[in-house]
Amino acid sequence: MSSIPENQSRIVLRKRPTTGIVAGYESEDATFAKEVAKVPRSESELKEGDVLVKVEYVSLDPAMRGWLRDARSYLPPVQIGEVMRAGGVGTVVLSRFEGLSKGDKVSGITGWQEYATLPGKACEKRKIPPGCSLLDYLGPLGSSGQTAYWGIFDVGRIKSGDVVVVTGAAGSVGSMVVQLAKMKGCKVIAIAGSEEKCKWLKESLKADEALDYKAPDFFSTYREIATKKYGYIDVIFENVGGEVLDRSLLMLKPGARIAFCGAISDYNNPKPKGLTNYQAMIAMRVKLQGFIVFDYQKRYPEAEKEIAEWLRDGRLERKFHIAQGGLEGCPQALNDLFEGKNIGKMVAKVN
Ligand SMILES: NC(=O)c1ccc[n+]([C@@H]2O[C@H](COP(=O)([O-])OP(=O)(O)OC[C@H]3O[C@@H](n4cnc5c(N)ncnc54)[C@H](OP(=O)(O)O)[C@@H]3O)[C@@H](O)[C@H]2O)c1
């Protein structure tokens, strides 16, 4: 008898949100719906080359808000009725791909579901070595770590002594960036949304400054520190966008770089206000570059090797926030990211 159940739960897109995600499943405006679906229970039910993965954890990412928008982007939007796209990690339980066997641990685009049928070839590239932490492959060894690494080194082009501002600094990507910039010998001004986060950034991650953007005197303190104490900014690793980015534009050194990774402050906003201080970039010859981590896919092994070493020797710290409610709780957990309830990488435990 197969230990694989006949049916599984999964979460599909029900209605595109116009502002924030409508969590829960009862309201007629709910963004997502729960579904029960059949699971393949023997190899003969799989296509040649596919594997069935029992999903253990799924990732929760701000980018998911963008995937719900019916707009031109770097990936097609998730369609109504489709399983919500998500990175995940899990165990191969059926295989019709010769490079993977039952019991292998892999990461891949599993979606918000308990079992995912995936192309073996893609999973083989993301096979998790035995004994390694699965969660790390959603955090520092997954797309967050890759985003931090390529964004700060290749796009931000940091060098020792640079003054680097990191927004969203206590999140999954930001907390890696803070540490990578410190390892490179930069002065780091970390910006995050609570005293607790700022304490972690200063005491554990060794940011030179950690500023709470919700504090009433934030903008004056930020300006004083960035311009007077550190002599203006060389590099911004931008996760948040909006007003903080706008004000930062007035504090840049000539030739400064902005690694434009994300703009979470405006993802739920149907009418973002935009940048008003953008002309300062002309006078300061600033280079602002958006980037998408997937463009570095061919070079992932280079970053993974270095990050794995730094994790092993204790130079890199990581935190995970396991969302309440498992798979069912994913829509609410996604909203929680927009409320800053996480420190480090937000994930949900599925199986
Ligand atoms: N370009 C790429 O390829 C790529 C890849 C991965 C991620 N990203 C982007 O990187 C950024 C961080 O992603 P992540 O996965 O590491 O998420 P995360 O930082 O772990 O979680 C999101 C954080 O954003 C902050 N936030 C939410 N609303 C905010 C607001 N209105 N103003 C300021 N901060 C706000 C919250 O922290 P606070 O408590 O500090 O507010 C929250 O914890 C996102 O913008 C994401 O889209 C881009």
Tab-separated table of C-alpha atoms and ligand atoms in Angstrom:
chain	number	residue	atom	x	y	z
A	1	MET	CA	0.000	0.000	0.000
A	2	SER	CA	1.298	3.424	-0.932
A	3	SER	CA	1.926	5.825	1.952
A	4	ILE	CA	0.965	8.643	-0.411
A	5	PRO	CA	-2.574	9.877	0.298
A	6	GLU	CA	-5.206	9.806	-2.421
A	7	ASN	CA	-5.954	13.508	-2.060
A	8	GLN	CA	-4.079	16.623	-1.046
A	9	SER	CA	-4.879	20.208	-0.090
A	10	ARG	CA	-3.668	23.059	-2.221
A	11	ILE	CA	-4.246	26.788	-2.454
A	12	VAL	CA	-5.235	28.414	-5.714
A	13	LEU	CA	-5.687	32.010	-6.839
A	14	ARG	CA	-9.363	32.928	-6.660
A	15	LYS	CA	-9.523	36.684	-7.243
A	16	ARG	CA	-6.852	39.258	-8.056
A	17	PRO	CA	-6.453	41.768	-5.214
A	18	THR	CA	-6.549	45.466	-6.037
A	19	THR	CA	-4.746	46.591	-2.859
A	20	GLY	CA	-3.683	44.185	-0.092
A	21	ILE	CA	-4.304	40.438	-0.227
A	22	VAL	CA	-7.646	39.419	1.282
A	23	ALA	CA	-6.641	36.540	3.558
A	24	GLY	CA	-9.024	33.833	4.804
A	25	TYR	CA	-11.299	31.788	2.587
A	26	GLU	CA	-14.813	32.866	3.567
A	27	SER	CA	-15.221	36.378	2.162
A	28	GLU	CA	-16.395	36.811	-1.415
A	29	ASP	CA	-13.314	38.978	-1.967
A	30	ALA	CA	-10.917	36.312	-0.649
A	31	THR	CA	-7.788	36.265	-2.817
A	32	PHE	CA	-7.228	32.530	-2.493
A	33	ALA	CA	-9.337	29.373	-2.272
A	34	LYS	CA	-8.590	25.950	-0.759
A	35	GLU	CA	-8.913	22.952	-3.035
A	36	VAL	CA	-8.679	19.196	-2.725
A	37	ALA	CA	-6.871	17.472	-5.588
A	38	LYS	CA	-5.804	13.934	-6.497
A	39	VAL	CA	-2.181	12.914	-5.936
A	40	PRO	CA	-0.314	10.434	-8.189
A	41	ARG	CA	0.285	7.316	-6.086
A	42	SER	CA	2.484	5.208	-8.349
A	43	GLU	CA	5.278	5.885	-10.824
A	44	SER	CA	3.047	4.827	-13.711
A	45	GLU	CA	0.894	7.896	-13.043
A	46	LEU	CA	3.875	10.222	-13.631
A	47	LYS	CA	5.196	11.371	-17.019
A	48	GLU	CA	8.658	10.143	-17.974
A	49	GLY	CA	11.179	12.643	-16.480
A	50	ASP	CA	8.920	13.821	-13.642
A	51	VAL	CA	9.168	13.335	-9.888
A	52	LEU	CA	6.588	13.656	-7.119
A	53	VAL	CA	7.808	15.756	-4.198
A	54	LYS	CA	6.258	15.716	-0.742
A	55	VAL	CA	6.532	19.370	0.187
A	56	GLU	CA	7.919	20.109	3.651
A	57	TYR	CA	8.211	23.911	3.679
A	58	VAL	CA	7.097	26.629	1.284
A	59	SER	CA	8.493	30.091	0.923
A	60	LEU	CA	6.603	33.340	1.484
A	61	ASP	CA	7.947	36.214	-0.572
A	62	PRO	CA	6.916	39.827	-1.151
A	63	ALA	CA	7.342	39.137	-4.892
A	64	MET	CA	4.229	36.940	-4.726
A	65	ARG	CA	2.129	40.096	-4.570
A	66	GLY	CA	3.532	41.042	-7.986
A	67	TRP	CA	2.786	37.577	-9.433
A	68	LEU	CA	-0.919	38.166	-8.673
A	69	ARG	CA	-1.028	41.267	-10.863
A	70	ASP	CA	-2.172	40.814	-14.442
A	71	ALA	CA	0.717	42.831	-15.856
A	72	ARG	CA	3.854	42.431	-17.941
A	73	SER	CA	6.747	41.340	-15.722
A	74	TYR	CA	9.691	38.956	-15.478
A	75	LEU	CA	7.331	35.976	-14.983
A	76	PRO	CA	3.784	35.468	-16.266
A	77	PRO	CA	1.096	36.258	-13.702
A	78	VAL	CA	-0.404	33.370	-11.736
A	79	GLN	CA	-3.715	32.606	-13.454
A	80	ILE	CA	-7.084	32.435	-11.706
A	81	GLY	CA	-7.600	28.831	-10.565
A	82	GLU	CA	-3.866	28.043	-10.667
A	83	VAL	CA	-1.978	26.766	-7.620
A	84	MET	CA	-0.177	29.738	-6.059
A	85	ARG	CA	3.410	29.793	-7.289
A	86	ALA	CA	5.972	29.410	-4.489
A	87	GLY	CA	9.425	28.053	-3.883
A	88	GLY	CA	9.482	25.006	-1.643
A	89	VAL	CA	11.638	22.186	-0.315
A	90	GLY	CA	10.720	18.565	0.170
A	91	THR	CA	11.398	14.886	-0.402
A	92	VAL	CA	11.108	12.895	-3.621
A	93	VAL	CA	8.495	10.182	-3.026
A	94	LEU	CA	8.085	8.910	-6.616
A	95	SER	CA	10.563	9.230	-9.463
A	96	ARG	CA	10.551	8.658	-13.194
A	97	PHE	CA	13.774	10.600	-13.596
A	98	GLU	CA	16.974	8.609	-13.436
A	99	GLY	CA	18.953	11.348	-11.663
A	100	LEU	CA	16.698	11.350	-8.577
A	101	SER	CA	15.524	8.581	-6.255
A	102	LYS	CA	12.956	8.252	-3.503
A	103	GLY	CA	14.206	9.976	-0.359
A	104	ASP	CA	16.260	12.642	-2.152
A	105	LYS	CA	15.718	16.153	-0.805
A	106	VAL	CA	15.194	18.899	-3.363
A	107	SER	CA	14.109	22.493	-3.712
A	108	GLY	CA	11.988	23.803	-6.558
A	109	ILE	CA	8.879	25.734	-7.520
A	110	THR	CA	6.484	23.501	-5.628
A	111	GLY	CA	3.610	25.957	-5.181
A	112	TRP	CA	1.348	26.133	-2.156
A	113	GLN	CA	0.403	22.447	-2.045
A	114	GLU	CA	1.255	19.280	-0.149
A	115	TYR	CA	2.560	17.295	-3.129
A	116	ALA	CA	4.081	18.703	-6.314
A	117	THR	CA	4.766	16.937	-9.603
A	118	LEU	CA	7.924	18.560	-10.948
A	119	PRO	CA	10.380	18.070	-13.819
A	120	GLY	CA	13.230	15.937	-12.461
A	121	LYS	CA	15.831	17.835	-14.457
A	122	ALA	CA	15.079	21.132	-12.705
A	123	CYS	CA	14.991	19.456	-9.271
A	124	GLU	CA	18.277	17.662	-9.882
A	125	LYS	CA	19.993	21.049	-10.201
A	126	ARG	CA	18.585	22.002	-6.802
A	127	LYS	CA	19.265	18.718	-5.009
A	128	ILE	CA	19.965	19.285	-1.316
A	129	PRO	CA	23.026	17.423	-0.042
A	130	PRO	CA	22.244	14.807	2.654
A	131	GLY	CA	22.402	16.170	6.173
A	132	CYS	CA	21.904	19.818	5.148
A	133	SER	CA	19.154	21.973	6.623
A	134	LEU	CA	16.172	22.137	4.262
A	135	LEU	CA	15.273	25.584	5.550
A	136	ASP	CA	18.636	26.990	4.500
A	137	TYR	CA	17.645	26.221	0.901
A	138	LEU	CA	14.739	28.641	1.212
A	139	GLY	CA	16.921	31.244	2.939
A	140	PRO	CA	20.665	31.869	2.626
A	141	LEU	CA	21.247	29.001	0.164
A	142	GLY	CA	18.047	29.741	-1.745
A	143	SER	CA	16.903	32.751	-3.702
A	144	SER	CA	17.227	35.181	-0.741
A	145	GLY	CA	20.928	34.438	-0.367
A	146	GLN	CA	21.465	34.581	-4.129
A	147	THR	CA	19.625	37.913	-4.337
A	148	ALA	CA	21.721	39.390	-1.543
A	149	TYR	CA	24.992	38.079	-2.979
A	150	TRP	CA	24.567	39.159	-6.613
A	151	GLY	CA	22.723	42.341	-5.708
A	152	ILE	CA	25.346	43.698	-3.361
A	153	PHE	CA	28.475	42.385	-5.096
A	154	ASP	CA	27.596	42.512	-8.795
A	155	VAL	CA	24.997	45.304	-8.968
A	156	GLY	CA	26.069	47.376	-5.945
A	157	ARG	CA	29.779	46.686	-6.647
A	158	ILE	CA	30.696	47.382	-3.019
A	159	LYS	CA	34.276	47.832	-1.961
A	160	SER	CA	35.938	48.106	1.414
A	161	GLY	CA	35.187	51.411	3.158
A	162	ASP	CA	31.968	52.120	1.228
A	163	VAL	CA	29.050	53.575	3.181
A	164	VAL	CA	26.184	51.186	2.434
A	165	VAL	CA	22.517	51.700	3.301
A	166	VAL	CA	20.320	48.582	3.458
A	167	THR	CA	16.534	48.972	3.697
A	168	GLY	CA	14.309	46.095	4.805
A	169	ALA	CA	17.480	45.167	6.659
A	170	ALA	CA	16.036	42.628	9.124
A	171	GLY	CA	14.261	40.615	6.433
A	172	SER	CA	15.466	37.584	4.562
A	173	VAL	CA	17.434	39.345	1.816
A	174	GLY	CA	18.333	42.440	3.843
A	175	SER	CA	19.845	40.554	6.780
A	176	MET	CA	22.162	38.714	4.363
A	177	VAL	CA	23.134	41.955	2.632
A	178	VAL	CA	24.055	43.606	5.943
A	179	GLN	CA	26.385	40.730	6.773
A	180	LEU	CA	27.953	40.493	3.289
A	181	ALA	CA	28.649	44.224	3.270
A	182	LYS	CA	30.252	44.006	6.737
A	183	MET	CA	32.392	41.075	5.587
A	184	LYS	CA	33.602	43.250	2.705
A	185	GLY	CA	34.670	46.011	5.128
A	186	CYS	CA	31.839	48.471	4.451
A	187	LYS	CA	30.158	50.828	6.917
A	188	VAL	CA	26.559	49.666	7.095
A	189	ILE	CA	23.519	51.768	7.933
A	190	ALA	CA	20.667	49.284	8.352
A	191	ILE	CA	17.037	50.444	8.273
A	192	ALA	CA	14.194	48.318	9.679
A	193	GLY	CA	10.784	48.649	11.299
A	194	SER	CA	11.156	47.999	15.031
A	195	GLU	CA	13.469	48.411	18.012
A	196	GLU	CA	13.762	44.631	18.309
A	197	LYS	CA	14.907	44.361	14.692
A	198	CYS	CA	17.389	47.190	15.137
A	199	LYS	CA	18.839	45.533	18.246
A	200	TRP	CA	19.406	42.293	16.292
A	201	LEU	CA	20.974	44.186	13.394
A	202	LYS	CA	23.435	45.998	15.644
A	203	GLU	CA	24.219	43.385	18.241
A	204	SER	CA	24.220	40.186	16.203
A	205	LEU	CA	24.761	41.247	12.602
A	206	LYS	CA	27.190	44.043	13.543
A	207	ALA	CA	25.596	46.809	11.487
A	208	ASP	CA	27.354	50.087	12.297
A	209	GLU	CA	23.994	51.833	12.630
A	210	ALA	CA	20.475	50.443	12.841
A	211	LEU	CA	17.618	52.901	12.427
A	212	ASP	CA	13.916	52.292	13.040
A	213	TYR	CA	12.062	53.999	10.185
A	214	LYS	CA	8.894	54.067	12.319
A	215	ALA	CA	10.537	56.260	15.000
A	216	PRO	CA	9.177	59.844	14.961
A	217	ASP	CA	12.594	61.440	14.422
A	218	PHE	CA	13.755	58.870	11.850
A	219	PHE	CA	14.326	61.189	8.882
A	220	SER	CA	16.342	63.757	10.812
A	221	THR	CA	18.426	61.054	12.523
A	222	TYR	CA	19.007	59.262	9.210
A	223	ARG	CA	20.124	62.467	7.522
A	224	GLU	CA	22.425	63.419	10.379
A	225	ILE	CA	24.059	59.984	10.471
A	226	ALA	CA	24.340	59.393	6.726
A	227	THR	CA	25.637	62.846	5.837
A	228	LYS	CA	27.449	64.198	8.913
A	229	LYS	CA	28.718	61.054	10.649
A	230	TYR	CA	29.523	58.971	7.544
A	231	GLY	CA	29.985	61.651	4.888
A	232	TYR	CA	27.177	60.600	2.476
A	233	ILE	CA	26.262	57.259	0.908
A	234	ASP	CA	28.161	55.162	-1.670
A	235	VAL	CA	25.673	52.319	-2.167
A	236	ILE	CA	22.012	51.692	-1.373
A	237	PHE	CA	20.625	48.158	-1.386
A	238	GLU	CA	16.978	49.040	-1.817
A	239	ASN	CA	14.282	46.600	-0.712
A	240	VAL	CA	11.553	49.062	0.235
A	241	GLY	CA	11.296	52.038	-2.155
A	242	GLY	CA	8.854	54.901	-1.449
A	243	GLU	CA	9.665	57.790	0.827
A	244	VAL	CA	12.833	56.371	2.376
A	245	LEU	CA	14.378	55.879	-1.072
A	246	ASP	CA	13.196	59.327	-2.131
A	247	ARG	CA	14.892	60.994	0.854
A	248	SER	CA	18.015	58.850	0.397
A	249	LEU	CA	18.484	60.286	-3.095
A	250	LEU	CA	19.528	63.578	-1.463
A	251	MET	CA	22.279	61.896	0.563
A	252	LEU	CA	24.296	60.183	-2.170
A	253	LYS	CA	27.954	60.680	-3.045
A	254	PRO	CA	28.987	61.381	-6.629
A	255	GLY	CA	29.047	58.067	-8.539
A	256	ALA	CA	26.831	56.286	-5.985
A	257	ARG	CA	25.114	53.018	-6.961
A	258	ILE	CA	21.603	51.885	-6.107
A	259	ALA	CA	20.977	48.128	-6.302
A	260	PHE	CA	17.221	48.281	-6.793
A	261	CYS	CA	16.036	44.940	-5.476
A	262	GLY	CA	12.488	45.635	-4.327
A	263	ALA	CA	9.896	48.244	-3.377
A	264	ILE	CA	7.692	46.481	-0.828
A	265	SER	CA	6.297	49.769	0.520
A	266	ASP	CA	4.397	50.216	-2.760
A	267	TYR	CA	3.484	46.635	-3.802
A	268	ASN	CA	-0.036	46.974	-2.358
A	269	ASN	CA	-0.440	50.561	-3.516
A	270	PRO	CA	-2.443	50.954	-6.736
A	271	LYS	CA	-1.137	54.520	-7.167
A	272	PRO	CA	2.469	54.854	-5.945
A	273	LYS	CA	3.516	58.455	-5.434
A	274	GLY	CA	6.885	58.038	-7.134
A	275	LEU	CA	10.234	59.674	-6.491
A	276	THR	CA	10.296	63.452	-6.214
A	277	ASN	CA	14.045	63.880	-5.627
A	278	TYR	CA	15.126	61.980	-8.731
A	279	GLN	CA	16.904	64.982	-10.264
A	280	ALA	CA	19.607	64.653	-7.590
A	281	MET	CA	20.753	61.540	-9.462
A	282	ILE	CA	21.833	63.660	-12.417
A	283	ALA	CA	24.088	65.982	-10.427
A	284	MET	CA	25.609	63.066	-8.506
A	285	ARG	CA	25.963	60.790	-11.603
A	286	VAL	CA	24.131	58.045	-9.773
A	287	LYS	CA	23.620	54.605	-11.300
A	288	LEU	CA	20.298	53.022	-10.312
A	289	GLN	CA	19.924	49.441	-11.523
A	290	GLY	CA	16.966	47.157	-11.096
A	291	PHE	CA	17.826	43.463	-11.141
A	292	ILE	CA	16.142	40.068	-10.967
A	293	VAL	CA	18.001	37.260	-9.254
A	294	PHE	CA	16.961	34.677	-11.879
A	295	ASP	CA	19.337	36.372	-14.328
A	296	TYR	CA	22.203	34.941	-12.283
A	297	GLN	CA	20.921	31.341	-12.341
A	298	LYS	CA	23.937	30.017	-14.238
A	299	ARG	CA	26.215	31.466	-11.557
A	300	TYR	CA	24.208	30.254	-8.514
A	301	PRO	CA	26.776	27.516	-7.696
A	302	GLU	CA	29.508	30.154	-7.231
A	303	ALA	CA	27.462	32.042	-4.625
A	304	GLU	CA	26.148	28.862	-3.022
A	305	LYS	CA	29.667	27.548	-2.449
A	306	GLU	CA	30.785	30.744	-0.696
A	307	ILE	CA	27.593	31.186	1.327
A	308	ALA	CA	27.698	27.535	2.474
A	309	GLU	CA	31.259	28.051	3.716
A	310	TRP	CA	30.303	31.208	5.596
A	311	LEU	CA	27.355	29.419	7.206
A	312	ARG	CA	29.594	26.516	8.224
A	313	ASP	CA	32.266	28.709	9.777
A	314	GLY	CA	29.648	30.822	11.575
A	315	ARG	CA	30.347	34.076	9.707
A	316	LEU	CA	26.759	34.269	8.476
A	317	GLU	CA	23.765	34.217	10.772
A	318	ARG	CA	20.208	33.432	9.646
A	319	LYS	CA	16.782	33.427	11.235
A	320	PHE	CA	13.535	31.818	10.115
A	321	HIS	CA	9.995	32.825	10.951
A	322	ILE	CA	7.674	29.817	10.697
A	323	ALA	CA	4.199	31.127	9.884
A	324	GLN	CA	1.172	30.113	11.934
A	325	GLY	CA	-1.373	27.785	10.376
A	326	GLY	CA	0.790	25.776	7.946
A	327	LEU	CA	-0.372	25.662	4.329
A	328	GLU	CA	-3.794	27.124	5.133
A	329	GLY	CA	-2.166	30.064	6.877
A	330	CYS	CA	-0.125	31.094	3.808
A	331	PRO	CA	-2.391	33.968	2.633
A	332	GLN	CA	-2.335	35.545	6.101
A	333	ALA	CA	1.415	34.950	6.364
A	334	LEU	CA	1.908	36.789	3.098
A	335	ASN	CA	0.054	39.750	4.585
A	336	ASP	CA	2.213	39.494	7.684
A	337	LEU	CA	5.285	40.148	5.526
A	338	PHE	CA	3.731	43.477	4.596
A	339	GLU	CA	3.261	44.229	8.290
A	340	GLY	CA	6.851	43.347	9.116
A	341	LYS	CA	5.950	40.498	11.465
A	342	ASN	CA	8.984	38.461	10.380
A	343	ILE	CA	12.621	38.675	11.347
A	344	GLY	CA	14.625	36.795	8.720
A	345	LYS	CA	13.042	34.388	6.239
A	346	MET	CA	9.277	33.734	6.419
A	347	VAL	CA	8.259	30.137	5.571
A	348	ALA	CA	5.273	27.871	6.211
A	349	LYS	CA	5.532	24.243	7.300
A	350	VAL	CA	3.402	22.079	5.027
A	351	ASN	CA	4.023	18.419	5.852
B	1	LIG	N1	14.948	41.549	-7.405
B	1	LIG	C1	14.898	40.282	-7.029
B	1	LIG	O1	15.279	39.366	-7.740
B	1	LIG	C2	14.354	39.973	-5.658
B	1	LIG	C3	14.450	38.684	-5.113
B	1	LIG	C4	13.982	38.465	-3.800
B	1	LIG	C5	13.407	39.522	-3.099
B	1	LIG	N2	13.302	40.739	-3.695
B	1	LIG	C6	12.748	41.890	-2.962
B	1	LIG	O2	13.530	42.074	-1.803
B	1	LIG	C7	12.739	42.665	-0.786
B	1	LIG	C8	12.866	41.836	0.494
B	1	LIG	O3	12.336	40.541	0.257
B	1	LIG	P1	12.447	39.414	1.380
B	1	LIG	O4	12.009	38.147	0.779
B	1	LIG	O5	13.768	39.496	2.029
B	1	LIG	O6	11.306	39.869	2.405
B	1	LIG	P2	11.527	40.279	3.906
B	1	LIG	O7	12.419	41.477	3.924
B	1	LIG	O8	11.921	39.099	4.701
B	1	LIG	O9	10.066	40.694	4.369
B	1	LIG	C9	9.503	41.890	4.012
B	1	LIG	C10	9.875	43.011	5.000
B	1	LIG	O10	9.585	44.248	4.380
B	1	LIG	C11	9.356	45.209	5.371
B	1	LIG	N3	8.227	46.062	4.976
B	1	LIG	C12	6.964	45.672	4.714
B	1	LIG	N4	6.210	46.746	4.385
B	1	LIG	C13	7.023	47.822	4.474
B	1	LIG	C14	6.836	49.218	4.264
B	1	LIG	N5	5.650	49.734	3.908
B	1	LIG	N6	7.899	50.033	4.436
B	1	LIG	C15	9.092	49.539	4.797
B	1	LIG	N7	9.333	48.223	5.009
B	1	LIG	C16	8.317	47.385	4.835
B	1	LIG	C17	9.010	44.472	6.670
B	1	LIG	O11	10.019	44.733	7.630
B	1	LIG	P3	10.000	46.050	8.558
B	1	LIG	O12	9.580	45.618	9.928
B	1	LIG	O13	11.399	46.499	8.507
B	1	LIG	O14	9.010	47.008	7.977
B	1	LIG	C18	9.044	43.002	6.267
B	1	LIG	O15	9.588	42.184	7.263
B	1	LIG	C19	11.318	42.734	-1.329
B	1	LIG	O16	11.099	44.027	-1.843
B	1	LIG	C20	11.340	41.723	-2.459
B	1	LIG	O17	10.369	41.980	-3.435
B	1	LIG	C21	13.754	40.977	-4.941
